[in-house]
């Protein structure tokens, strides 16, 4: 892996194999999750109320999976604003907890200049460096 994250890339030629994408900390605060829930029509207590989530067996309110995937996509587009996410496959290993700090991280694992695509391993990790969500994204970038 590279020692420094590539801040942004514009074309497939800018991408380095092994490059780390700039990590970012998503807003997993309760108010943000509630706002997301209102926008998508999900008002379920496990997402918006710590006590309700505990009664359902969670340690607290959880970030909806689709919101977690959105954060992964946002990290990719911050790194490559002109990119198109062709595919994103995720595994939800453990809940992403509301009101807990998390980081979104990624690393380039393949570059196909002929196809104009890159493969990126992506993860959401918590404050204890535990991977909560991981997966792979295929991203298309413009040619040089």
XYZ file of C-alpha atoms in Angstrom:
144
model
C 0.000 0.000 0.000
C 1.101 3.523 -0.575
C 2.181 5.482 2.458
C -0.069 8.426 1.657
C -3.607 8.553 0.396
C -4.209 9.874 -3.108
C -6.377 12.906 -2.344
C -8.270 12.937 -5.665
C -7.999 11.402 -9.098
C -9.507 12.548 -12.381
C -8.690 9.792 -14.858
C -7.761 6.124 -14.881
C -4.139 7.125 -15.504
C -4.052 8.956 -12.175
C -4.835 5.795 -10.199
C -2.025 3.913 -8.486
C -2.324 0.238 -7.581
C -2.292 -0.076 -3.788
C -3.233 3.567 -3.249
C -5.233 4.307 -0.142
C -8.283 6.475 -0.622
C -8.582 9.414 1.766
C -10.454 8.168 4.830
C -13.337 10.169 6.161
C -15.538 10.121 9.220
C -19.233 9.902 8.345
C -21.851 11.660 10.433
C -23.421 8.770 12.357
C -25.125 11.067 14.838
C -28.703 10.351 15.847
C -30.084 13.531 14.254
C -28.469 12.721 10.900
C -29.776 9.146 10.966
C -33.258 10.430 11.870
C -33.114 12.905 8.975
C -32.090 10.112 6.593
C -34.927 7.945 7.905
C -37.476 10.695 7.291
C -36.212 11.220 3.732
C -36.424 7.541 2.785
C -39.577 6.786 4.778
C -37.936 4.674 7.474
C -38.918 5.669 10.959
C -38.116 2.374 12.650
C -37.021 2.600 16.270
C -33.895 0.487 15.820
C -32.503 3.358 13.718
C -33.806 6.342 15.669
C -34.086 5.357 19.320
C -31.364 3.763 21.449
C -33.837 2.227 23.928
C -36.015 0.659 21.228
C -32.892 -0.756 19.565
C -31.740 -2.252 22.887
C -35.138 -3.906 23.323
C -34.599 -5.454 19.874
C -31.233 -6.872 20.975
C -28.871 -4.219 19.609
C -26.393 -2.327 21.801
C -28.007 0.932 20.645
C -29.533 2.522 17.560
C -27.968 1.365 14.297
C -27.206 3.100 11.022
C -29.381 1.631 8.226
C -27.406 -0.609 5.875
C -28.317 1.422 2.815
C -27.004 4.543 4.569
C -23.729 2.731 5.287
C -23.485 1.814 1.601
C -24.136 5.445 0.749
C -21.187 6.452 2.921
C -18.969 3.988 1.044
C -20.077 5.475 -2.265
C -19.516 8.994 -0.950
C -15.928 8.126 -0.035
C -15.312 6.868 -3.573
C -16.793 10.007 -5.156
C -14.755 12.271 -2.858
C -11.646 10.529 -4.175
C -12.764 10.313 -7.825
C -15.449 12.951 -8.482
C -15.777 12.005 -12.183
C -16.136 8.287 -11.501
C -19.098 5.987 -11.967
C -19.651 3.219 -9.436
C -20.376 0.192 -11.611
C -20.884 -2.264 -8.745
C -20.587 -2.305 -4.999
C -20.792 -5.512 -2.984
C -20.866 -5.292 0.795
C -20.890 -7.655 3.739
C -22.437 -6.399 6.961
C -20.306 -8.062 9.611
C -21.705 -6.099 12.576
C -23.990 -3.091 13.073
C -22.693 0.422 12.535
C -23.768 2.099 15.765
C -25.370 5.520 15.874
C -23.484 8.174 17.870
C -20.197 6.237 17.635
C -17.218 7.408 15.578
C -16.466 5.428 12.431
C -14.059 5.787 9.517
C -14.591 4.871 5.895
C -11.399 3.486 4.317
C -10.460 2.045 0.941
C -7.523 0.745 -1.056
C -7.118 0.166 -4.801
C -6.643 -3.568 -5.412
C -6.776 -3.676 -9.225
C -6.397 -1.243 -12.117
C -7.629 -2.209 -15.605
C -6.589 0.657 -17.859
C -8.070 -1.013 -20.965
C -11.531 -1.218 -19.374
C -11.077 2.055 -17.494
C -11.999 0.411 -14.205
C -10.509 -0.012 -10.769
C -11.382 -2.384 -7.944
C -11.413 -0.926 -4.458
C -11.608 -2.791 -1.160
C -13.790 -0.657 1.111
C -14.541 -0.827 4.834
C -16.279 0.908 7.687
C -14.314 0.606 10.926
C -15.258 1.766 14.402
C -13.241 3.513 17.109
C -11.792 0.145 18.216
C -10.589 -0.526 14.655
C -13.195 -3.291 14.274
C -14.449 -3.762 10.728
C -18.226 -3.390 10.731
C -18.879 -3.400 6.968
C -16.534 -4.418 4.164
C -16.735 -5.061 0.478
C -15.495 -4.344 -2.999
C -16.429 -1.665 -5.494
C -15.839 -1.588 -9.227
C -15.413 1.980 -10.395
C -15.139 3.361 -13.932
C -13.010 6.450 -14.538
C -12.511 8.567 -17.656
C -9.526 7.823 -19.898
C -6.529 10.147 -19.907
